[in-house]
Amino acid sequence: MSTLDKQTPQQTSGKEKKVFIKTFGCQMNVYDSERMSDALAKDGYSETTNVDDADLVLLNTCHIREKAAEKVYSDLGRINKTKEKRLAAGGKDMKVAVAGCVAQAEGKEILRRSPVVDLVIGPQTYHQLPNALERVHQGKRVVETEFTEDDKFEHLPKAEKKQIRSRGVTAFLTVQEGCDKFCTFCVVPYTRGSEVSRPANQLISEAESLVAAGVREITLLGQNVNAWHGEGGDGREWGLGELLHELAKIEGLDRLRYTTSHPRDMDQSLINAHRDIEKLMPYLHLPVQSGSDKILKSMNRRHTRDEYIKLMKRIRDVRPDLALSGDFIVGFPGETEEDFEDTLDLIRQVEYAQAYSFKYSPRPGTPGADFDNHVPEDIKADRLKRLQTLLAEQQLAFSQQCVGKDIDLLLEKKGKREGQLIGRSPWLQSVIVDAKESQIGDIIKVRITRAAPNSLEADII
Ligand code: 5AD
Ligand code: SF4
């Protein structure tokens, strides 16, 4: 969550209002929350980190697994109590909005389950937020979940320089949304809709504004980011590789990353970008989900285990120092011990620097939820533990081989102790170093001295 500067009187309409924003789930939600915050700032809202102080509470939610979705309802219960207590003490009113993928998936069911909610707004309609809030203030309960043809990003106001700067020296930029792949476990094609790429000129201009405000690293986001395509400045159809080349030309932008990708969309121009673009950091998040061909097929991943392993090798051949990351699901319906062993074996072959892993969670409306042979929870838990043990060993091994290396470190924020700063290595590891606060935003040379499971320590050279 980010804290906004107080708005100037010209920007506010009427008295100062406070919004408390809580973001669940993925980085795309983080980006969306920032854009909603920018839209609300134009309406006179500034962000607060204290829910007791809020005129508006906005939950930006995630529907990917059951646990994430259920958390929203427990939060709404707590918010309801806060609101009632405040009203009973003669305090001000509080409006409550639910945005994001739970809003899209459950729509007016949220109003039924949670009487405290005034507004339900899906990810494709954020540009309608100020208008929807106006109706809320007229006493209506509003649901906005239509998929419209409108380009919401085009209609959302741009962030002020000061707002961008207050969010730090790294930034997210959503370049693509939605998914046409329909993996059988996944809600994304239903909650975010079909694949849409934002136009290149819009993205270049947004990246330039971020850099002008002091951002030095941009992570391009998309549910299927490497499926991004659009008409480039030269009139030709570009893919993500070409877009990265163009963004790399922006002076003052030092680092580029992108996430999250699908193996089927890793074309040669993108692979070559890892060889040719110095600013593109040597890190790739490429989910595989399972190492068993049988499970990959029933997940509708549309690639085999062997194709994935060969692809990883091709990318490593052009960029040998690449850190690989992935997503894994254990306990998909029909997964036997042998299928699971195939996943462990794939992990041993690929050697990941980092990874995310989950127990399969059946999601309403997805084909997987109706499959036979669901795996019992205790077996899922056992497999997840074994998988995470192996991944943690690989992560530590990757970090340990960094010890003694001299690297460039982008200093991002203050550390836990006085005099410490935290930065990111090219491979996305957190690195702790003794440095002055005024150095935040600098890229400095450091020598890695120690590897812990989740961070590295370094000395300035
Ligand atoms: N159950 C468990 N994990 C899931 N993911 C997506 N859907 C599910 C589900 N139903 C995981 C995948 C995906 C990541 C974002 O979340 O690994 O890559
Ligand atoms: Fe979901 Fe990713 Fe599969 Fe799309 S590619 S359906 S977002 S897991």
Short mmCIF file of C-alpha atoms and ligand atoms in Angstrom, two decimals:
data_model
loop_
_atom_site.label_atom_id
_atom_site.label_comp_id
_atom_site.label_asym_id
_atom_site.label_seq_id
_atom_site.Cartn_x
_atom_site.Cartn_y
_atom_site.Cartn_z
CA MET A 1 0.00 0.00 0.00
CA SER A 2 1.25 3.46 -0.73
CA THR A 3 0.81 6.70 1.14
CA LEU A 4 -0.20 9.71 -0.86
CA ASP A 5 0.83 13.24 -0.25
CA LYS A 6 -1.88 15.61 0.86
CA GLN A 7 -3.71 17.04 -2.12
CA THR A 8 -3.44 20.69 -2.97
CA PRO A 9 -6.71 22.68 -2.60
CA GLN A 10 -7.04 23.07 -6.40
CA GLN A 11 -7.17 19.30 -6.78
CA THR A 12 -9.72 18.64 -4.09
CA SER A 13 -13.43 19.10 -4.39
CA GLY A 14 -14.69 20.13 -0.98
CA LYS A 15 -13.21 18.90 2.30
CA GLU A 16 -10.38 16.45 2.67
CA LYS A 17 -11.54 12.84 2.57
CA LYS A 18 -9.58 9.75 3.53
CA VAL A 19 -9.44 6.39 1.80
CA PHE A 20 -8.02 3.21 3.32
CA ILE A 21 -6.93 0.78 0.60
CA LYS A 22 -6.06 -2.85 1.26
CA THR A 23 -4.63 -4.85 -1.60
CA PHE A 24 -4.79 -8.64 -1.77
CA GLY A 25 -3.15 -10.93 -4.31
CA CYS A 26 -0.91 -10.21 -7.23
CA GLN A 27 1.18 -7.27 -8.43
CA MET A 28 -1.47 -6.35 -10.96
CA ASN A 29 -3.75 -5.57 -8.05
CA VAL A 30 -1.00 -3.41 -6.53
CA TYR A 31 -0.83 -1.46 -9.80
CA ASP A 32 -4.65 -1.18 -9.99
CA SER A 33 -4.83 0.05 -6.39
CA GLU A 34 -2.36 2.80 -7.24
CA ARG A 35 -4.39 3.84 -10.27
CA MET A 36 -7.62 3.86 -8.21
CA SER A 37 -5.83 5.91 -5.59
CA ASP A 38 -4.79 8.38 -8.33
CA ALA A 39 -8.42 8.61 -9.51
CA LEU A 40 -9.65 9.16 -5.95
CA ALA A 41 -6.96 11.81 -5.34
CA LYS A 42 -8.54 13.89 -8.11
CA ASP A 43 -11.80 13.57 -6.15
CA GLY A 44 -10.24 14.93 -2.97
CA TYR A 45 -9.25 11.70 -1.24
CA SER A 46 -5.88 11.14 0.37
CA GLU A 47 -4.75 7.72 1.56
CA THR A 48 -4.67 6.75 5.19
CA THR A 49 -3.11 3.66 6.72
CA ASN A 50 -5.59 3.82 9.61
CA VAL A 51 -8.94 2.23 8.89
CA ASP A 52 -10.55 4.04 11.88
CA ASP A 53 -9.91 7.31 10.13
CA ALA A 54 -11.35 6.35 6.74
CA ASP A 55 -14.35 7.86 4.92
CA LEU A 56 -13.96 5.15 2.32
CA VAL A 57 -12.55 1.62 2.73
CA LEU A 58 -11.51 -0.03 -0.51
CA LEU A 59 -10.61 -3.73 -0.56
CA ASN A 60 -8.89 -4.78 -3.78
CA THR A 61 -9.42 -8.51 -3.72
CA CYS A 62 -8.04 -11.78 -5.12
CA HIS A 63 -10.04 -14.84 -6.19
CA ILE A 64 -7.23 -17.15 -7.26
CA ARG A 65 -7.53 -19.57 -4.32
CA GLU A 66 -10.35 -20.12 -1.85
CA LYS A 67 -8.33 -18.87 1.11
CA ALA A 68 -7.63 -15.51 -0.55
CA ALA A 69 -11.33 -15.02 -1.34
CA GLU A 70 -12.51 -15.98 2.14
CA LYS A 71 -10.11 -13.50 3.77
CA VAL A 72 -12.16 -10.71 2.19
CA TYR A 73 -15.28 -11.73 4.11
CA SER A 74 -13.47 -11.89 7.44
CA ASP A 75 -12.06 -8.41 6.76
CA LEU A 76 -15.54 -7.13 5.90
CA GLY A 77 -16.81 -8.47 9.25
CA ARG A 78 -14.12 -6.48 11.09
CA ILE A 79 -14.80 -3.35 9.03
CA ASN A 80 -18.50 -3.63 9.86
CA LYS A 81 -17.68 -3.62 13.59
CA THR A 82 -15.38 -0.60 13.21
CA LYS A 83 -18.08 1.28 11.33
CA GLU A 84 -20.82 0.43 13.86
CA LYS A 85 -18.60 1.43 16.79
CA ARG A 86 -17.74 4.72 15.15
CA LEU A 87 -21.37 5.56 14.33
CA ALA A 88 -22.49 4.60 17.86
CA ALA A 89 -19.91 7.07 19.24
CA GLY A 90 -21.37 9.80 17.01
CA GLY A 91 -18.49 9.60 14.51
CA LYS A 92 -18.56 10.08 10.74
CA ASP A 93 -20.00 7.63 8.21
CA MET A 94 -17.86 5.11 6.36
CA LYS A 95 -18.47 3.77 2.86
CA VAL A 96 -17.13 0.36 1.90
CA ALA A 97 -16.12 -0.75 -1.61
CA VAL A 98 -14.97 -4.18 -2.82
CA ALA A 99 -12.89 -4.15 -6.00
CA GLY A 100 -10.81 -6.78 -7.80
CA CYS A 101 -11.40 -10.38 -8.75
CA VAL A 102 -13.77 -11.37 -5.92
CA ALA A 103 -15.92 -8.40 -6.94
CA GLN A 104 -15.93 -9.60 -10.54
CA ALA A 105 -16.59 -13.23 -9.68
CA GLU A 106 -19.23 -12.77 -6.99
CA GLY A 107 -20.90 -9.47 -7.94
CA LYS A 108 -24.11 -8.79 -6.04
CA GLU A 109 -23.65 -11.93 -3.92
CA ILE A 110 -21.19 -9.77 -1.94
CA LEU A 111 -23.97 -7.24 -1.17
CA ARG A 112 -26.13 -10.12 0.05
CA ARG A 113 -23.43 -11.72 2.22
CA SER A 114 -22.07 -8.44 3.54
CA PRO A 115 -24.61 -5.69 4.28
CA VAL A 116 -21.77 -3.29 5.10
CA VAL A 117 -20.68 -3.15 1.43
CA ASP A 118 -21.87 -0.13 -0.60
CA LEU A 119 -20.03 -0.72 -3.85
CA VAL A 120 -18.81 -3.76 -5.78
CA ILE A 121 -16.54 -2.83 -8.68
CA GLY A 122 -14.79 -5.24 -11.08
CA PRO A 123 -11.29 -4.76 -12.53
CA GLN A 124 -12.54 -3.67 -15.97
CA THR A 125 -14.59 -0.74 -14.63
CA TYR A 126 -12.17 1.18 -12.39
CA HIS A 127 -12.52 4.28 -14.55
CA GLN A 128 -16.17 4.35 -13.36
CA LEU A 129 -15.08 4.57 -9.72
CA PRO A 130 -15.73 8.30 -9.07
CA ASN A 131 -19.11 8.07 -10.83
CA ALA A 132 -20.07 4.91 -8.90
CA LEU A 133 -19.11 6.59 -5.62
CA GLU A 134 -21.34 9.52 -6.46
CA ARG A 135 -24.28 7.10 -6.69
CA VAL A 136 -23.21 5.52 -3.39
CA HIS A 137 -23.34 8.96 -1.77
CA GLN A 138 -26.90 9.31 -3.05
CA GLY A 139 -27.69 6.30 -0.86
CA LYS A 140 -27.55 3.53 -3.51
CA ARG A 141 -25.77 0.19 -3.27
CA VAL A 142 -23.94 -0.20 -6.57
CA VAL A 143 -22.57 -3.16 -8.56
CA GLU A 144 -20.26 -2.32 -11.53
CA THR A 145 -18.96 -5.51 -13.11
CA GLU A 146 -19.74 -5.19 -16.83
CA PHE A 147 -16.91 -5.96 -19.25
CA THR A 148 -16.86 -2.79 -21.35
CA GLU A 149 -15.06 -1.98 -24.59
CA ASP A 150 -13.65 1.16 -22.91
CA ASP A 151 -9.93 1.30 -22.26
CA LYS A 152 -10.01 1.88 -18.51
CA PHE A 153 -6.34 2.88 -18.38
CA GLU A 154 -6.92 5.58 -20.98
CA HIS A 155 -9.73 6.99 -18.82
CA LEU A 156 -7.97 6.74 -15.45
CA PRO A 157 -6.10 9.91 -14.47
CA LYS A 158 -2.32 9.92 -14.51
CA ALA A 159 -0.46 10.00 -11.20
CA GLU A 160 1.16 13.25 -10.05
CA LYS A 161 4.97 13.28 -9.92
CA LYS A 162 4.93 13.53 -6.13
CA GLN A 163 2.61 10.52 -5.86
CA ILE A 164 4.87 8.40 -8.06
CA ARG A 165 7.95 9.41 -6.08
CA SER A 166 6.28 8.59 -2.75
CA ARG A 167 5.79 5.02 -4.00
CA GLY A 168 9.52 4.43 -4.41
CA VAL A 169 12.16 4.02 -7.08
CA THR A 170 10.69 0.86 -8.58
CA ALA A 171 7.29 0.75 -10.25
CA PHE A 172 4.84 -1.62 -11.84
CA LEU A 173 3.34 -0.96 -15.25
CA THR A 174 0.47 -3.15 -16.47
CA VAL A 175 0.94 -3.75 -20.21
CA GLN A 176 -1.52 -6.58 -20.73
CA GLU A 177 -4.55 -7.95 -18.94
CA GLY A 178 -6.65 -11.07 -19.08
CA CYS A 179 -5.99 -14.53 -20.42
CA ASP A 180 -7.18 -16.73 -23.30
CA LYS A 181 -5.34 -19.86 -22.21
CA PHE A 182 -8.03 -21.38 -19.95
CA CYS A 183 -5.89 -23.58 -17.73
CA THR A 184 -8.48 -25.80 -16.05
CA PHE A 185 -7.57 -24.69 -12.50
CA CYS A 186 -7.64 -20.96 -13.08
CA VAL A 187 -10.26 -18.24 -12.56
CA VAL A 188 -8.31 -15.54 -14.40
CA PRO A 189 -10.00 -15.87 -17.83
CA TYR A 190 -13.35 -15.41 -16.04
CA THR A 191 -12.42 -12.63 -13.61
CA ARG A 192 -10.10 -10.60 -15.85
CA GLY A 193 -11.63 -11.51 -19.21
CA SER A 194 -9.88 -12.18 -22.49
CA GLU A 195 -6.41 -10.98 -23.37
CA VAL A 196 -6.02 -7.27 -24.05
CA SER A 197 -2.73 -5.49 -24.77
CA ARG A 198 -2.32 -1.80 -24.06
CA PRO A 199 -1.00 0.27 -27.01
CA ALA A 200 2.78 0.74 -27.17
CA ASN A 201 2.66 4.55 -27.33
CA GLN A 202 0.53 4.70 -24.15
CA LEU A 203 3.03 2.44 -22.35
CA ILE A 204 6.11 4.33 -23.50
CA SER A 205 4.60 7.62 -22.39
CA GLU A 206 3.61 6.17 -18.98
CA ALA A 207 7.11 4.72 -18.54
CA GLU A 208 8.63 8.11 -19.40
CA SER A 209 6.47 9.81 -16.74
CA LEU A 210 7.53 7.24 -14.16
CA VAL A 211 11.19 7.79 -14.97
CA ALA A 212 10.80 11.59 -14.96
CA ALA A 213 9.46 11.24 -11.40
CA GLY A 214 12.53 9.29 -10.27
CA VAL A 215 11.66 5.64 -10.98
CA ARG A 216 14.72 3.61 -12.00
CA GLU A 217 13.27 0.14 -12.39
CA ILE A 218 10.00 -0.83 -14.10
CA THR A 219 8.36 -4.25 -13.97
CA LEU A 220 5.97 -4.83 -16.84
CA LEU A 221 2.91 -6.71 -15.67
CA GLY A 222 0.33 -8.94 -17.27
CA GLN A 223 -1.46 -12.18 -16.45
CA ASN A 224 0.13 -13.32 -19.69
CA VAL A 225 2.67 -10.58 -20.13
CA ASN A 226 4.67 -12.29 -22.85
CA ALA A 227 1.53 -12.53 -24.99
CA TRP A 228 1.66 -8.72 -25.21
CA HIS A 229 1.48 -7.49 -28.80
CA GLY A 230 0.62 -4.25 -30.48
CA GLU A 231 1.40 -1.84 -33.24
CA GLY A 232 4.80 -0.31 -32.71
CA GLY A 233 6.10 3.16 -33.54
CA ASP A 234 7.45 1.80 -36.85
CA GLY A 235 3.99 0.59 -37.97
CA ARG A 236 4.98 -3.08 -37.53
CA GLU A 237 3.37 -5.51 -35.10
CA TRP A 238 5.54 -5.71 -31.99
CA GLY A 239 5.85 -8.42 -29.38
CA LEU A 240 7.13 -7.99 -25.85
CA GLY A 241 10.76 -8.29 -27.05
CA GLU A 242 10.37 -5.22 -29.30
CA LEU A 243 8.54 -3.29 -26.56
CA LEU A 244 11.39 -4.02 -24.14
CA HIS A 245 13.91 -2.75 -26.72
CA GLU A 246 11.96 0.49 -27.05
CA LEU A 247 11.56 1.00 -23.30
CA ALA A 248 15.27 0.32 -22.80
CA LYS A 249 15.96 3.48 -24.85
CA ILE A 250 14.45 5.68 -22.11
CA GLU A 251 17.28 7.57 -20.49
CA GLY A 252 17.31 7.31 -16.71
CA LEU A 253 15.48 3.97 -16.76
CA ASP A 254 18.09 1.47 -15.59
CA ARG A 255 16.29 -1.78 -15.06
CA LEU A 256 13.46 -3.66 -16.72
CA ARG A 257 11.63 -6.81 -15.63
CA TYR A 258 8.41 -8.51 -16.67
CA THR A 259 6.02 -10.97 -15.09
CA THR A 260 4.17 -13.36 -15.43
CA SER A 261 4.71 -15.44 -18.52
CA HIS A 262 3.37 -18.54 -20.23
CA PRO A 263 5.82 -21.00 -21.85
CA ARG A 264 3.82 -21.02 -25.11
CA ASP A 265 4.38 -17.29 -25.63
CA MET A 266 8.15 -17.23 -25.14
CA ASP A 267 9.08 -16.30 -28.73
CA GLN A 268 12.62 -16.00 -30.16
CA SER A 269 12.61 -12.21 -30.12
CA LEU A 270 11.85 -12.22 -26.38
CA ILE A 271 14.50 -14.87 -25.74
CA ASN A 272 17.01 -12.76 -27.70
CA ALA A 273 16.00 -9.71 -25.65
CA HIS A 274 17.53 -11.50 -22.64
CA ARG A 275 20.81 -11.64 -24.58
CA ASP A 276 20.71 -8.17 -26.14
CA ILE A 277 19.16 -5.77 -23.62
CA GLU A 278 21.52 -4.96 -20.83
CA LYS A 279 18.78 -3.23 -18.83
CA LEU A 280 16.64 -6.38 -18.85
CA MET A 281 17.49 -8.04 -15.56
CA PRO A 282 18.62 -11.70 -15.61
CA TYR A 283 15.49 -13.05 -13.96
CA LEU A 284 12.59 -14.97 -15.49
CA HIS A 285 9.38 -16.10 -13.84
CA LEU A 286 8.02 -18.87 -16.06
CA PRO A 287 5.39 -21.03 -14.34
CA VAL A 288 5.17 -24.71 -15.26
CA GLN A 289 2.67 -25.85 -12.56
CA SER A 290 3.51 -29.57 -12.86
CA GLY A 291 6.24 -31.87 -14.16
CA SER A 292 3.87 -34.65 -15.22
CA ASP A 293 2.70 -34.76 -18.84
CA LYS A 294 -0.57 -36.35 -17.77
CA ILE A 295 -1.32 -33.52 -15.32
CA LEU A 296 -0.11 -30.81 -17.72
CA LYS A 297 -2.58 -32.16 -20.26
CA SER A 298 -5.48 -32.22 -17.85
CA MET A 299 -4.51 -28.70 -16.72
CA ASN A 300 -4.76 -27.68 -20.42
CA ARG A 301 -1.30 -26.12 -20.24
CA ARG A 302 -0.70 -26.92 -23.93
CA HIS A 303 2.95 -27.84 -23.49
CA THR A 304 4.81 -30.92 -22.34
CA ARG A 305 7.38 -31.29 -19.61
CA ASP A 306 10.09 -31.83 -22.20
CA GLU A 307 9.13 -28.71 -24.18
CA TYR A 308 9.38 -26.64 -20.99
CA ILE A 309 12.78 -28.06 -20.01
CA LYS A 310 14.14 -27.48 -23.54
CA LEU A 311 12.75 -23.92 -23.54
CA MET A 312 14.48 -23.17 -20.24
CA LYS A 313 17.72 -24.47 -21.72
CA ARG A 314 17.37 -22.25 -24.81
CA ILE A 315 16.87 -19.17 -22.63
CA ARG A 316 19.79 -20.11 -20.39
CA ASP A 317 21.98 -20.62 -23.43
CA VAL A 318 21.55 -16.96 -24.40
CA ARG A 319 21.76 -15.67 -20.81
CA PRO A 320 23.75 -18.12 -18.64
CA ASP A 321 23.42 -16.09 -15.41
CA LEU A 322 19.59 -16.10 -15.57
CA ALA A 323 17.75 -16.76 -12.30
CA LEU A 324 14.70 -18.91 -12.95
CA SER A 325 11.49 -18.78 -11.02
CA GLY A 326 8.25 -20.72 -11.37
CA ASP A 327 4.81 -21.52 -9.99
CA PHE A 328 3.77 -25.01 -8.92
CA ILE A 329 0.45 -26.56 -7.98
CA VAL A 330 0.41 -29.81 -6.00
CA GLY A 331 -2.59 -32.10 -5.65
CA PHE A 332 -4.37 -31.27 -8.90
CA PRO A 333 -7.21 -33.81 -9.45
CA GLY A 334 -5.77 -37.16 -10.53
CA GLU A 335 -2.21 -36.38 -9.40
CA THR A 336 -0.61 -39.64 -8.22
CA GLU A 337 2.58 -40.01 -6.20
CA GLU A 338 4.35 -40.79 -9.48
CA ASP A 339 3.06 -37.59 -11.12
CA PHE A 340 4.24 -35.64 -8.09
CA GLU A 341 7.68 -37.31 -8.28
CA ASP A 342 7.83 -36.10 -11.91
CA THR A 343 7.38 -32.54 -10.63
CA LEU A 344 10.21 -32.98 -8.11
CA ASP A 345 12.35 -34.41 -10.88
CA LEU A 346 11.63 -31.44 -13.17
CA ILE A 347 12.62 -29.08 -10.36
CA ARG A 348 15.92 -30.97 -9.92
CA GLN A 349 16.61 -30.66 -13.64
CA VAL A 350 15.75 -26.97 -14.02
CA GLU A 351 17.23 -25.70 -10.71
CA TYR A 352 15.19 -22.72 -9.63
CA ALA A 353 16.51 -19.61 -7.90
CA GLN A 354 13.04 -18.88 -6.55
CA ALA A 355 9.52 -20.27 -6.77
CA TYR A 356 5.93 -20.07 -5.57
CA SER A 357 3.96 -23.21 -4.77
CA PHE A 358 0.37 -23.90 -3.81
CA LYS A 359 -2.02 -26.67 -2.89
CA TYR A 360 -4.67 -27.04 -5.59
CA SER A 361 -7.80 -25.12 -4.62
CA PRO A 362 -10.95 -26.00 -6.61
CA ARG A 363 -12.49 -22.78 -7.92
CA PRO A 364 -16.18 -22.51 -8.73
CA GLY A 365 -16.83 -22.26 -12.48
CA THR A 366 -13.49 -23.72 -13.56
CA PRO A 367 -13.39 -27.16 -15.24
CA GLY A 368 -10.93 -28.57 -12.67
CA ALA A 369 -13.46 -28.18 -9.87
CA ASP A 370 -15.68 -30.76 -11.60
CA PHE A 371 -12.92 -33.29 -12.29
CA ASP A 372 -12.94 -36.70 -10.55
CA ASN A 373 -10.20 -37.97 -8.28
CA HIS A 374 -9.67 -34.94 -6.06
CA VAL A 375 -6.59 -35.40 -3.90
CA PRO A 376 -7.20 -35.51 -0.12
CA GLU A 377 -6.04 -32.41 1.80
CA ASP A 378 -3.51 -34.31 3.95
CA ILE A 379 -1.77 -35.65 0.84
CA LYS A 380 -1.73 -32.16 -0.72
CA ALA A 381 -0.19 -30.79 2.49
CA ASP A 382 2.48 -33.50 2.56
CA ARG A 383 3.40 -32.96 -1.10
CA LEU A 384 3.54 -29.19 -0.67
CA LYS A 385 5.94 -29.61 2.26
CA ARG A 386 8.24 -31.91 0.29
CA LEU A 387 8.15 -29.63 -2.75
CA GLN A 388 8.87 -26.52 -0.70
CA THR A 389 11.78 -28.22 1.08
CA LEU A 390 13.41 -28.93 -2.28
CA LEU A 391 12.71 -25.42 -3.60
CA ALA A 392 14.08 -23.83 -0.41
CA GLU A 393 17.30 -25.87 -0.80
CA GLN A 394 17.65 -24.66 -4.37
CA GLN A 395 16.96 -21.05 -3.40
CA LEU A 396 19.61 -21.17 -0.67
CA ALA A 397 22.11 -22.84 -3.03
CA PHE A 398 21.50 -20.08 -5.58
CA SER A 399 22.04 -17.40 -2.95
CA GLN A 400 25.15 -19.12 -1.58
CA GLN A 401 26.82 -19.14 -4.98
CA CYS A 402 26.33 -15.35 -5.01
CA VAL A 403 28.60 -14.93 -1.97
CA GLY A 404 31.86 -13.25 -2.97
CA LYS A 405 30.34 -11.79 -6.17
CA ASP A 406 30.42 -8.06 -6.92
CA ILE A 407 27.06 -6.85 -8.13
CA ASP A 408 25.01 -3.73 -8.90
CA LEU A 409 22.47 -3.01 -6.21
CA LEU A 410 19.49 -0.68 -6.59
CA LEU A 411 18.87 0.82 -3.14
CA GLU A 412 15.12 0.85 -2.52
CA LYS A 413 14.23 1.49 1.10
CA LYS A 414 15.31 1.67 4.74
CA GLY A 415 16.24 -1.59 6.46
CA LYS A 416 15.17 -2.79 9.90
CA ARG A 417 18.21 -1.38 11.68
CA GLU A 418 19.31 2.26 11.71
CA GLY A 419 21.88 2.89 8.98
CA GLN A 420 20.77 -0.07 6.90
CA LEU A 421 19.21 0.01 3.44
CA ILE A 422 17.57 -2.77 1.44
CA GLY A 423 18.08 -3.11 -2.27
CA ARG A 424 17.51 -5.65 -5.03
CA SER A 425 20.14 -7.67 -6.82
CA PRO A 426 19.79 -8.19 -10.58
CA TRP A 427 18.31 -11.60 -9.63
CA LEU A 428 15.60 -9.97 -7.49
CA GLN A 429 17.08 -11.03 -4.14
CA SER A 430 16.76 -8.62 -1.20
CA VAL A 431 20.21 -7.38 -0.24
CA ILE A 432 20.97 -5.62 3.06
CA VAL A 433 23.79 -3.12 3.15
CA ASP A 434 24.99 -0.30 5.43
CA ALA A 435 24.25 2.92 3.56
CA LYS A 436 22.75 6.39 4.03
CA GLU A 437 19.06 7.10 3.47
CA SER A 438 20.02 9.78 0.95
CA GLN A 439 21.36 6.98 -1.27
CA ILE A 440 17.89 5.49 -1.89
CA GLY A 441 17.48 5.37 -5.67
CA ASP A 442 21.21 4.94 -6.32
CA ILE A 443 22.65 1.89 -8.01
CA ILE A 444 25.87 1.02 -6.21
CA LYS A 445 28.56 -1.64 -6.47
CA VAL A 446 28.57 -4.09 -3.56
CA ARG A 447 30.24 -7.37 -2.66
CA ILE A 448 27.93 -10.13 -1.35
CA THR A 449 29.23 -11.34 2.00
CA ARG A 450 26.54 -13.64 3.38
CA ALA A 451 23.51 -15.62 2.24
CA ALA A 452 20.48 -16.21 4.46
CA PRO A 453 17.36 -18.11 3.27
CA ASN A 454 15.45 -14.96 2.25
CA SER A 455 18.09 -12.27 1.88
CA LEU A 456 21.73 -11.49 1.22
CA GLU A 457 24.13 -9.22 3.06
CA ALA A 458 26.70 -7.08 1.28
CA ASP A 459 29.46 -4.49 1.75
CA ILE A 460 29.85 -1.40 -0.39
CA ILE A 461 32.97 -1.71 -2.50
N1 5AD B 1 -5.26 -23.53 -6.93
C1 5AD B 1 -3.98 -23.37 -6.56
N2 5AD B 1 -3.13 -22.54 -7.16
C2 5AD B 1 -3.59 -21.83 -8.21
N3 5AD B 1 -2.99 -20.93 -9.01
C3 5AD B 1 -3.90 -20.48 -9.90
N4 5AD B 1 -5.08 -21.09 -9.70
C4 5AD B 1 -4.91 -21.93 -8.65
C5 5AD B 1 -5.77 -22.84 -7.98
N5 5AD B 1 -7.03 -23.01 -8.35
C6 5AD B 1 -1.57 -20.59 -8.92
C7 5AD B 1 -0.82 -20.95 -10.20
C8 5AD B 1 -0.61 -19.62 -10.85
C9 5AD B 1 -0.47 -18.71 -9.65
C10 5AD B 1 -0.69 -17.28 -9.94
O1 5AD B 1 -1.46 -19.20 -8.74
O2 5AD B 1 0.40 -21.55 -9.84
O3 5AD B 1 0.54 -19.59 -11.68
FE1 SF4 B 2 -4.48 -18.68 -15.31
FE2 SF4 B 2 -2.00 -18.18 -16.09
FE3 SF4 B 2 -3.33 -20.31 -17.01
FE4 SF4 B 2 -4.03 -17.87 -17.76
S1 SF4 B 2 -2.08 -18.90 -18.17
S2 SF4 B 2 -5.41 -19.49 -17.17
S3 SF4 B 2 -3.64 -16.71 -15.93
S4 SF4 B 2 -2.64 -19.90 -14.92
#
